[in-house]
mmCIF file of C-alpha atoms and ligand atoms in Angstrom:
data_model
loop_
_atom_site.group_PDB
_atom_site.id
_atom_site.type_symbol
_atom_site.label_atom_id
_atom_site.label_comp_id
_atom_site.label_asym_id
_atom_site.label_seq_id
_atom_site.Cartn_x
_atom_site.Cartn_y
_atom_site.Cartn_z
ATOM 1 C CA MET A 1444 -0.115 -0.073 0.106
ATOM 2 C CA LYS A 1445 1.193 3.339 -0.855
ATOM 3 C CA HIS A 1446 0.504 6.807 1.198
ATOM 4 C CA ILE A 1447 1.879 10.013 -0.542
ATOM 5 C CA VAL A 1448 2.591 12.034 2.837
ATOM 6 C CA SER A 1449 6.131 13.861 1.658
ATOM 7 C CA ILE A 1450 7.459 14.716 -1.554
ATOM 8 C CA ASP A 1451 10.646 13.080 -0.273
ATOM 9 C CA GLN A 1452 9.341 10.091 -0.751
ATOM 10 C CA CYS A 1453 8.874 10.577 -4.391
ATOM 11 C CA SER A 1454 11.883 9.690 -6.481
ATOM 12 C CA ALA A 1455 12.781 11.107 -10.216
ATOM 13 C CA GLU A 1456 11.464 8.537 -11.662
ATOM 14 C CA ASP A 1457 8.333 8.565 -9.404
ATOM 15 C CA ILE A 1458 7.670 12.063 -10.567
ATOM 16 C CA LEU A 1459 8.248 11.896 -13.828
ATOM 17 C CA ARG A 1460 5.752 8.792 -13.998
ATOM 18 C CA ILE A 1461 3.219 10.678 -11.743
ATOM 19 C CA LEU A 1462 3.831 14.073 -14.518
ATOM 20 C CA ASP A 1463 3.398 11.549 -17.370
ATOM 21 C CA ARG A 1464 0.344 10.053 -16.650
ATOM 22 C CA ALA A 1465 -1.120 13.425 -15.859
ATOM 23 C CA GLU A 1466 -0.665 14.457 -19.507
ATOM 24 C CA LEU A 1467 -2.529 11.661 -20.476
ATOM 25 C CA PHE A 1468 -5.408 13.109 -18.368
ATOM 26 C CA GLU A 1469 -4.992 16.726 -19.925
ATOM 27 C CA LYS A 1470 -6.017 15.082 -23.261
ATOM 28 C CA ASN A 1471 -8.537 12.983 -21.786
ATOM 29 C CA PRO A 1472 -9.858 13.601 -17.879
ATOM 30 C CA ASN A 1473 -13.106 11.506 -18.261
ATOM 31 C CA ARG A 1474 -11.871 7.911 -17.794
ATOM 32 C CA HIS A 1475 -13.732 5.279 -15.361
ATOM 33 C CA LEU A 1476 -10.794 3.970 -13.650
ATOM 34 C CA LEU A 1477 -12.363 4.228 -9.828
ATOM 35 C CA GLU A 1478 -15.703 2.302 -10.643
ATOM 36 C CA GLY A 1479 -16.682 0.852 -7.336
ATOM 37 C CA LYS A 1480 -14.152 3.274 -5.338
ATOM 38 C CA VAL A 1481 -14.873 5.452 -2.543
ATOM 39 C CA VAL A 1482 -12.849 8.169 -2.098
ATOM 40 C CA ALA A 1483 -12.928 10.540 1.439
ATOM 41 C CA THR A 1484 -11.722 13.867 2.160
ATOM 42 C CA LEU A 1485 -11.201 15.243 5.176
ATOM 43 C CA PHE A 1486 -10.546 18.825 5.500
ATOM 44 C CA PHE A 1487 -9.399 19.643 9.337
ATOM 45 C CA GLU A 1488 -8.654 23.534 7.309
ATOM 46 C CA PRO A 1489 -9.992 25.513 4.722
ATOM 47 C CA SER A 1490 -9.275 24.538 0.704
ATOM 48 C CA THR A 1491 -10.590 25.498 -2.528
ATOM 49 C CA ARG A 1492 -8.776 24.261 -5.083
ATOM 50 C CA THR A 1493 -6.889 21.402 -3.028
ATOM 51 C CA ARG A 1494 -10.558 19.674 -2.451
ATOM 52 C CA LEU A 1495 -11.994 20.554 -5.392
ATOM 53 C CA SER A 1496 -9.505 19.164 -7.946
ATOM 54 C CA PHE A 1497 -9.069 16.131 -5.915
ATOM 55 C CA GLU A 1498 -12.880 15.884 -5.771
ATOM 56 C CA THR A 1499 -13.283 16.732 -9.287
ATOM 57 C CA ALA A 1500 -10.485 14.040 -10.369
ATOM 58 C CA VAL A 1501 -12.367 11.695 -8.479
ATOM 59 C CA ASN A 1502 -15.773 12.778 -10.383
ATOM 60 C CA ARG A 1503 -14.217 12.061 -13.897
ATOM 61 C CA LEU A 1504 -12.952 8.747 -12.760
ATOM 62 C CA GLY A 1505 -16.101 7.323 -11.753
ATOM 63 C CA GLY A 1506 -15.711 7.173 -8.477
ATOM 64 C CA ARG A 1507 -17.261 8.516 -5.475
ATOM 65 C CA ILE A 1508 -16.654 11.386 -3.045
ATOM 66 C CA ILE A 1509 -17.336 10.593 1.317
ATOM 67 C CA GLY A 1510 -16.091 13.311 3.768
ATOM 68 C CA PHE A 1511 -16.198 16.816 5.174
ATOM 69 C CA SER A 1512 -15.126 20.484 4.144
ATOM 70 C CA ASP A 1513 -15.756 21.547 7.612
ATOM 71 C CA ALA A 1514 -14.181 19.865 10.311
ATOM 72 C CA SER A 1515 -16.584 21.495 12.829
ATOM 73 C CA THR A 1516 -19.258 19.396 11.554
ATOM 74 C CA SER A 1517 -16.821 16.407 12.281
ATOM 75 C CA SER A 1518 -16.801 14.320 15.933
ATOM 76 C CA SER A 1519 -13.407 15.999 16.044
ATOM 77 C CA THR A 1520 -15.258 18.737 17.933
ATOM 78 C CA LYS A 1521 -16.875 16.400 20.187
ATOM 79 C CA GLY A 1522 -13.069 15.220 20.976
ATOM 80 C CA GLU A 1523 -12.495 12.157 18.669
ATOM 81 C CA SER A 1524 -8.929 11.552 18.204
ATOM 82 C CA LEU A 1525 -7.550 11.840 14.620
ATOM 83 C CA LYS A 1526 -6.446 8.194 15.114
ATOM 84 C CA ASP A 1527 -10.264 7.108 15.928
ATOM 85 C CA THR A 1528 -11.471 9.370 12.666
ATOM 86 C CA ILE A 1529 -8.749 7.658 10.420
ATOM 87 C CA SER A 1530 -9.607 4.028 12.094
ATOM 88 C CA MET A 1531 -13.691 4.751 11.410
ATOM 89 C CA VAL A 1532 -12.929 6.389 7.583
ATOM 90 C CA GLY A 1533 -10.628 3.487 6.482
ATOM 91 C CA ASN A 1534 -13.793 1.409 7.265
ATOM 92 C CA TYR A 1535 -15.795 3.088 4.769
ATOM 93 C CA ALA A 1536 -13.489 4.294 1.918
ATOM 94 C CA ASP A 1537 -10.742 2.959 -0.429
ATOM 95 C CA LEU A 1538 -8.589 6.518 -0.073
ATOM 96 C CA ILE A 1539 -8.131 8.899 2.548
ATOM 97 C CA ILE A 1540 -7.306 12.387 0.908
ATOM 98 C CA MET A 1541 -6.141 14.864 4.615
ATOM 99 C CA ARG A 1542 -5.247 18.353 5.255
ATOM 100 C CA HIS A 1543 -5.186 18.953 8.786
ATOM 101 C CA TYR A 1544 -3.722 22.141 10.655
ATOM 102 C CA LEU A 1545 -0.580 20.179 12.417
ATOM 103 C CA GLU A 1546 2.502 19.336 10.950
ATOM 104 C CA GLY A 1547 3.258 15.432 11.062
ATOM 105 C CA ALA A 1548 -0.665 14.973 10.830
ATOM 106 C CA ALA A 1549 -0.620 13.088 7.777
ATOM 107 C CA ARG A 1550 2.834 10.862 8.400
ATOM 108 C CA TYR A 1551 0.593 9.942 11.498
ATOM 109 C CA ALA A 1552 -2.523 9.053 9.576
ATOM 110 C CA SER A 1553 -0.864 6.828 7.648
ATOM 111 C CA GLU A 1554 1.023 4.621 10.472
ATOM 112 C CA VAL A 1555 -2.509 4.032 11.619
ATOM 113 C CA SER A 1556 -4.686 3.796 8.163
ATOM 114 C CA ARG A 1557 -5.460 0.516 6.675
ATOM 115 C CA VAL A 1558 -6.138 2.463 3.293
ATOM 116 C CA PRO A 1559 -3.857 4.826 1.542
ATOM 117 C CA VAL A 1560 -3.600 8.521 2.701
ATOM 118 C CA VAL A 1561 -2.626 11.468 0.577
ATOM 119 C CA ASN A 1562 -1.255 14.436 2.822
ATOM 120 C CA ALA A 1563 -3.648 17.571 1.317
ATOM 121 C CA GLY A 1564 -1.662 19.668 3.189
ATOM 122 C CA ASP A 1565 -0.202 19.252 6.850
ATOM 123 C CA GLY A 1566 0.639 22.983 8.834
ATOM 124 C CA ALA A 1567 3.236 24.522 7.675
ATOM 125 C CA ASN A 1568 4.913 21.454 6.854
ATOM 126 C CA GLN A 1569 4.614 19.603 3.240
ATOM 127 C CA HIS A 1570 1.959 20.169 0.478
ATOM 128 C CA PRO A 1571 3.128 16.985 -2.037
ATOM 129 C CA SER A 1572 -0.034 17.110 -4.233
ATOM 130 C CA GLN A 1573 0.341 20.501 -4.918
ATOM 131 C CA THR A 1574 4.317 20.281 -5.282
ATOM 132 C CA LEU A 1575 3.503 17.730 -8.097
ATOM 133 C CA LEU A 1576 1.102 20.292 -9.506
ATOM 134 C CA ASP A 1577 3.718 23.101 -9.786
ATOM 135 C CA LEU A 1578 6.229 20.662 -11.231
ATOM 136 C CA TYR A 1579 4.321 19.732 -13.938
ATOM 137 C CA SER A 1580 2.981 23.298 -14.778
ATOM 138 C CA ILE A 1581 6.751 24.092 -14.794
ATOM 139 C CA ARG A 1582 7.691 21.193 -17.138
ATOM 140 C CA LYS A 1583 4.938 22.096 -19.608
ATOM 141 C CA THR A 1584 5.910 25.510 -19.602
ATOM 142 C CA GLN A 1585 9.738 25.338 -19.876
ATOM 143 C CA GLY A 1586 10.076 22.175 -21.876
ATOM 144 C CA THR A 1587 12.270 20.747 -19.534
ATOM 145 C CA LEU A 1588 12.451 20.470 -15.453
ATOM 146 C CA TYR A 1589 15.893 20.312 -15.694
ATOM 147 C CA ASP A 1590 18.350 23.502 -15.152
ATOM 148 C CA ARG A 1591 15.633 26.334 -13.959
ATOM 149 C CA THR A 1592 16.308 29.170 -11.782
ATOM 150 C CA ILE A 1593 13.204 29.392 -9.570
ATOM 151 C CA ALA A 1594 12.647 32.507 -7.703
ATOM 152 C CA MET A 1595 10.737 31.926 -4.585
ATOM 153 C CA VAL A 1596 8.771 35.212 -2.893
ATOM 154 C CA GLY A 1597 7.217 36.032 0.551
ATOM 155 C CA ASP A 1598 6.750 33.509 2.959
ATOM 156 C CA LEU A 1599 9.133 31.295 2.893
ATOM 157 C CA LYS A 1600 8.834 30.307 6.868
ATOM 158 C CA TYR A 1601 5.272 29.119 6.636
ATOM 159 C CA GLY A 1602 4.412 28.151 3.267
ATOM 160 C CA ARG A 1603 4.631 24.491 2.961
ATOM 161 C CA THR A 1604 4.462 24.520 -0.898
ATOM 162 C CA ILE A 1605 7.888 26.386 -0.631
ATOM 163 C CA HIS A 1606 8.712 23.511 1.527
ATOM 164 C CA SER A 1607 7.629 20.604 -0.970
ATOM 165 C CA LEU A 1608 8.632 22.144 -4.031
ATOM 166 C CA ILE A 1609 12.172 22.739 -2.670
ATOM 167 C CA GLU A 1610 12.665 19.386 -2.374
ATOM 168 C CA GLY A 1611 10.741 18.121 -4.999
ATOM 169 C CA MET A 1612 12.713 20.165 -7.796
ATOM 170 C CA SER A 1613 16.165 19.030 -6.010
ATOM 171 C CA HIS A 1614 15.587 15.464 -8.369
ATOM 172 C CA PHE A 1615 16.117 18.555 -11.589
ATOM 173 C CA ARG A 1616 19.726 20.528 -10.928
ATOM 174 C CA PRO A 1617 17.761 23.403 -9.717
ATOM 175 C CA ARG A 1618 19.208 27.318 -8.776
ATOM 176 C CA PHE A 1619 16.928 28.922 -6.224
ATOM 177 C CA ILE A 1620 16.899 32.882 -5.298
ATOM 178 C CA PHE A 1621 14.749 33.065 -2.036
ATOM 179 C CA VAL A 1622 13.294 36.256 -1.319
ATOM 180 C CA ALA A 1623 11.998 36.964 2.130
ATOM 181 C CA PRO A 1624 11.643 39.657 4.774
ATOM 182 C CA GLU A 1625 13.733 38.464 8.010
ATOM 183 C CA GLU A 1626 10.549 37.051 9.551
ATOM 184 C CA LEU A 1627 9.607 34.931 6.874
ATOM 185 C CA SER A 1628 12.939 33.673 5.744
ATOM 186 C CA LEU A 1629 13.351 29.964 4.572
ATOM 187 C CA PRO A 1630 13.543 28.044 7.561
ATOM 188 C CA GLU A 1631 17.734 26.716 8.108
ATOM 189 C CA GLU A 1632 16.567 22.995 7.928
ATOM 190 C CA TYR A 1633 15.745 23.677 4.122
ATOM 191 C CA LYS A 1634 18.977 25.954 3.591
ATOM 192 C CA GLN A 1635 21.220 22.878 4.533
ATOM 193 C CA PHE A 1636 18.949 20.448 2.589
ATOM 194 C CA CYS A 1637 19.754 22.856 -0.344
ATOM 195 C CA ARG A 1638 23.315 22.330 0.986
ATOM 196 C CA GLU A 1639 23.459 18.874 1.214
ATOM 197 C CA HIS A 1640 22.618 18.270 -1.717
ATOM 198 C CA ASP A 1641 23.963 20.620 -3.943
ATOM 199 C CA LEU A 1642 21.481 23.362 -4.996
ATOM 200 C CA PRO A 1643 22.836 26.783 -5.511
ATOM 201 C CA TYR A 1644 20.851 29.550 -4.198
ATOM 202 C CA THR A 1645 21.029 33.107 -2.806
ATOM 203 C CA GLU A 1646 18.458 34.885 -0.604
ATOM 204 C CA THR A 1647 17.466 38.322 -0.227
ATOM 205 C CA LYS A 1648 15.071 40.789 1.144
ATOM 206 C CA HIS A 1649 14.805 42.920 -2.262
ATOM 207 C CA PHE A 1650 12.573 41.868 -4.643
ATOM 208 C CA ASP A 1651 13.478 43.784 -7.336
ATOM 209 C CA GLU A 1652 14.359 43.585 -11.673
ATOM 210 C CA GLU A 1653 17.685 41.834 -10.404
ATOM 211 C CA VAL A 1654 15.152 38.884 -9.261
ATOM 212 C CA ILE A 1655 12.668 39.178 -11.573
ATOM 213 C CA ASN A 1656 15.228 39.831 -14.840
ATOM 214 C CA ASN A 1657 16.987 36.824 -13.659
ATOM 215 C CA CYS A 1658 14.497 33.487 -13.019
ATOM 216 C CA ASP A 1659 12.397 31.514 -15.755
ATOM 217 C CA ILE A 1660 9.833 30.439 -12.710
ATOM 218 C CA LEU A 1661 8.794 33.353 -10.414
ATOM 219 C CA TYR A 1662 6.794 31.506 -7.772
ATOM 220 C CA MET A 1663 5.047 33.916 -5.515
ATOM 221 C CA THR A 1664 3.068 33.072 -2.337
ATOM 222 C CA ARG A 1665 0.615 34.629 0.356
ATOM 223 C CA VAL A 1666 1.928 35.414 3.721
ATOM 224 C CA GLN A 1667 -0.062 32.705 5.976
ATOM 225 C CA ARG A 1668 -2.343 34.827 8.157
ATOM 226 C CA GLU A 1669 -3.259 31.526 10.021
ATOM 227 C CA ARG A 1670 0.315 30.345 11.449
ATOM 228 C CA PHE A 1671 1.000 33.472 12.793
ATOM 229 C CA THR A 1672 0.742 33.712 16.748
ATOM 230 C CA ASP A 1673 1.150 37.013 16.749
ATOM 231 C CA LEU A 1674 -1.058 39.123 14.396
ATOM 232 C CA GLU A 1675 0.634 42.732 14.580
ATOM 233 C CA GLU A 1676 3.660 40.732 13.259
ATOM 234 C CA TYR A 1677 1.512 39.535 10.138
ATOM 235 C CA GLU A 1678 0.022 43.439 9.407
ATOM 236 C CA ARG A 1679 3.830 44.678 9.308
ATOM 237 C CA VAL A 1680 4.480 41.555 6.792
ATOM 238 C CA LYS A 1681 1.499 41.113 4.915
ATOM 239 C CA ASP A 1682 2.358 43.437 2.145
ATOM 240 C CA VAL A 1683 5.796 43.330 1.838
ATOM 241 C CA TYR A 1684 6.303 42.227 -1.767
ATOM 242 C CA VAL A 1685 4.007 42.821 -4.540
ATOM 243 C CA LEU A 1686 4.111 41.863 -7.977
ATOM 244 C CA THR A 1687 2.780 44.755 -10.725
ATOM 245 C CA ASN A 1688 2.750 44.333 -14.569
ATOM 246 C CA ALA A 1689 5.255 46.934 -14.848
ATOM 247 C CA MET A 1690 7.654 44.642 -13.173
ATOM 248 C CA LEU A 1691 7.562 42.152 -15.747
ATOM 249 C CA SER A 1692 8.480 43.916 -18.671
ATOM 250 C CA ASP A 1693 12.527 43.333 -19.129
ATOM 251 C CA SER A 1694 11.753 39.214 -18.029
ATOM 252 C CA ARG A 1695 13.054 36.342 -19.613
ATOM 253 C CA PRO A 1696 10.852 35.446 -22.395
ATOM 254 C CA ASN A 1697 10.070 32.306 -21.012
ATOM 255 C CA LEU A 1698 9.042 33.284 -17.294
ATOM 256 C CA ARG A 1699 6.105 32.520 -15.948
ATOM 257 C CA VAL A 1700 4.014 33.230 -12.924
ATOM 258 C CA LEU A 1701 2.925 30.892 -10.620
ATOM 259 C CA HIS A 1702 1.522 30.772 -7.355
ATOM 260 C CA PRO A 1703 -0.648 27.916 -5.293
ATOM 261 C CA LEU A 1704 -3.019 30.445 -4.747
ATOM 262 C CA PRO A 1705 -5.383 32.044 -2.732
ATOM 263 C CA ARG A 1706 -3.663 35.518 -3.536
ATOM 264 C CA VAL A 1707 -4.536 37.919 -1.336
ATOM 265 C CA GLY A 1708 -2.833 41.156 -3.008
ATOM 266 C CA GLU A 1709 0.466 39.816 -3.701
ATOM 267 C CA ILE A 1710 -0.294 39.684 -7.233
ATOM 268 C CA ALA A 1711 -1.895 42.874 -8.683
ATOM 269 C CA TYR A 1712 -4.760 41.857 -11.036
ATOM 270 C CA ASP A 1713 -2.839 43.793 -13.973
ATOM 271 C CA VAL A 1714 -0.430 40.638 -14.154
ATOM 272 C CA ASP A 1715 -3.435 39.007 -14.864
ATOM 273 C CA ASP A 1716 -3.177 39.927 -18.697
ATOM 274 C CA ASN A 1717 0.208 39.271 -19.033
ATOM 275 C CA PRO A 1718 0.828 36.175 -20.825
ATOM 276 C CA LYS A 1719 3.366 35.768 -18.387
ATOM 277 C CA ALA A 1720 0.855 34.932 -15.366
ATOM 278 C CA TYR A 1721 0.672 30.953 -15.514
ATOM 279 C CA PHE A 1722 -1.783 30.556 -12.126
ATOM 280 C CA ILE A 1723 -4.687 30.047 -13.486
ATOM 281 C CA ARG A 1724 -4.020 27.887 -15.591
ATOM 282 C CA GLN A 1725 -1.803 25.982 -12.665
ATOM 283 C CA ALA A 1726 -4.357 25.355 -10.682
ATOM 284 C CA LEU A 1727 -6.520 23.570 -14.090
ATOM 285 C CA ASN A 1728 -2.904 21.373 -13.940
ATOM 286 C CA GLY A 1729 -3.690 20.308 -10.619
ATOM 287 C CA LEU A 1730 -7.018 18.063 -11.986
ATOM 288 C CA TYR A 1731 -4.870 16.098 -13.974
ATOM 289 C CA THR A 1732 -1.647 16.033 -11.855
ATOM 290 C CA ARG A 1733 -4.459 14.974 -9.075
ATOM 291 C CA GLN A 1734 -6.025 12.129 -11.388
ATOM 292 C CA SER A 1735 -2.117 10.818 -11.676
ATOM 293 C CA ILE A 1736 -1.937 10.366 -7.504
ATOM 294 C CA ILE A 1737 -5.095 8.788 -6.845
ATOM 295 C CA CYS A 1738 -3.984 6.511 -9.772
ATOM 296 C CA GLU A 1739 -0.950 6.366 -8.261
ATOM 297 C CA VAL A 1740 -1.630 5.277 -4.828
ATOM 298 C CA LEU A 1741 -4.554 3.025 -6.304
ATOM 299 C CA GLY A 1742 -3.084 1.541 -8.835
HETATM 300 N N1 LIG B 966 -2.984 26.533 -1.032
HETATM 301 C C1 LIG B 966 -2.048 26.307 -0.506
HETATM 302 C C2 LIG B 966 -1.857 25.393 0.913
HETATM 303 O O1 LIG B 966 -2.671 24.958 1.177
HETATM 304 C C3 LIG B 966 -1.256 28.028 -0.575
HETATM 305 C C4 LIG B 966 -2.090 28.981 0.266
HETATM 306 O O2 LIG B 966 -2.475 28.970 1.150
HETATM 307 O O3 LIG B 966 -1.410 29.977 0.447
HETATM 308 O O4 LIG B 966 -0.739 25.532 1.344
#
């Protein structure tokens, strides 16, 4: 039985297999491969794209969905442990897709579950299905995953999509530019990961032409309000970087702007009509990639 808890469990070969299968789903997403299967989506934290694209993926594959998108309607509010919830849902469903606010919750669920568990985001830790759709989007727009310079901008401390993407890209000789204010800088463990894997990186607080004109992928992120214990600190950093269309004028022709979404001000709306804006299409790629992920764990 396979779980997908963290992107570091996927080799380059695993990643490429998932992306290649996702390409087939892009050509034809309606294939009845999950006939008779029940998939549970357990969302203990809010979500729009991740839950809806996973659920669309199951529907287009002919499976059925159970679950909750609002944990306040589940027995966790009565004090039920995650262990009991997971054991119960494993009685009903063939696969559990779970988002939880605690780091490590997905790993724990995978240890107590009798059916495969896919991590749809655990606290500030990991978001492997997002990374696979990010890699799909990078390969599709660049023609390759290899030798790309990726600027990661915004909340590098709490952004789980950042943490997963650094590990996911590590197989493909990336160069990173980390752009964050002091308070939101990348945790030391990920910098150490880069050094251990010979991944060149630079760090800066300045989001300017020097960054934008020297990368292939500009990966913008939202400041993760829900992770702050001090909301005054959030107010100080929340609008620190805003990408506007004018800032892209001298960027590389192949540059694409990615964002895991939702955006809350860090990409101005005047960027949307620029052909380099890819974040809406990126979210559609999530459907094909998640179809492929489901087949990977249930196949
Ligand atoms: N949707 C992404 C996540 O769940 C990014 C974000 O919320 O800012 O991590």
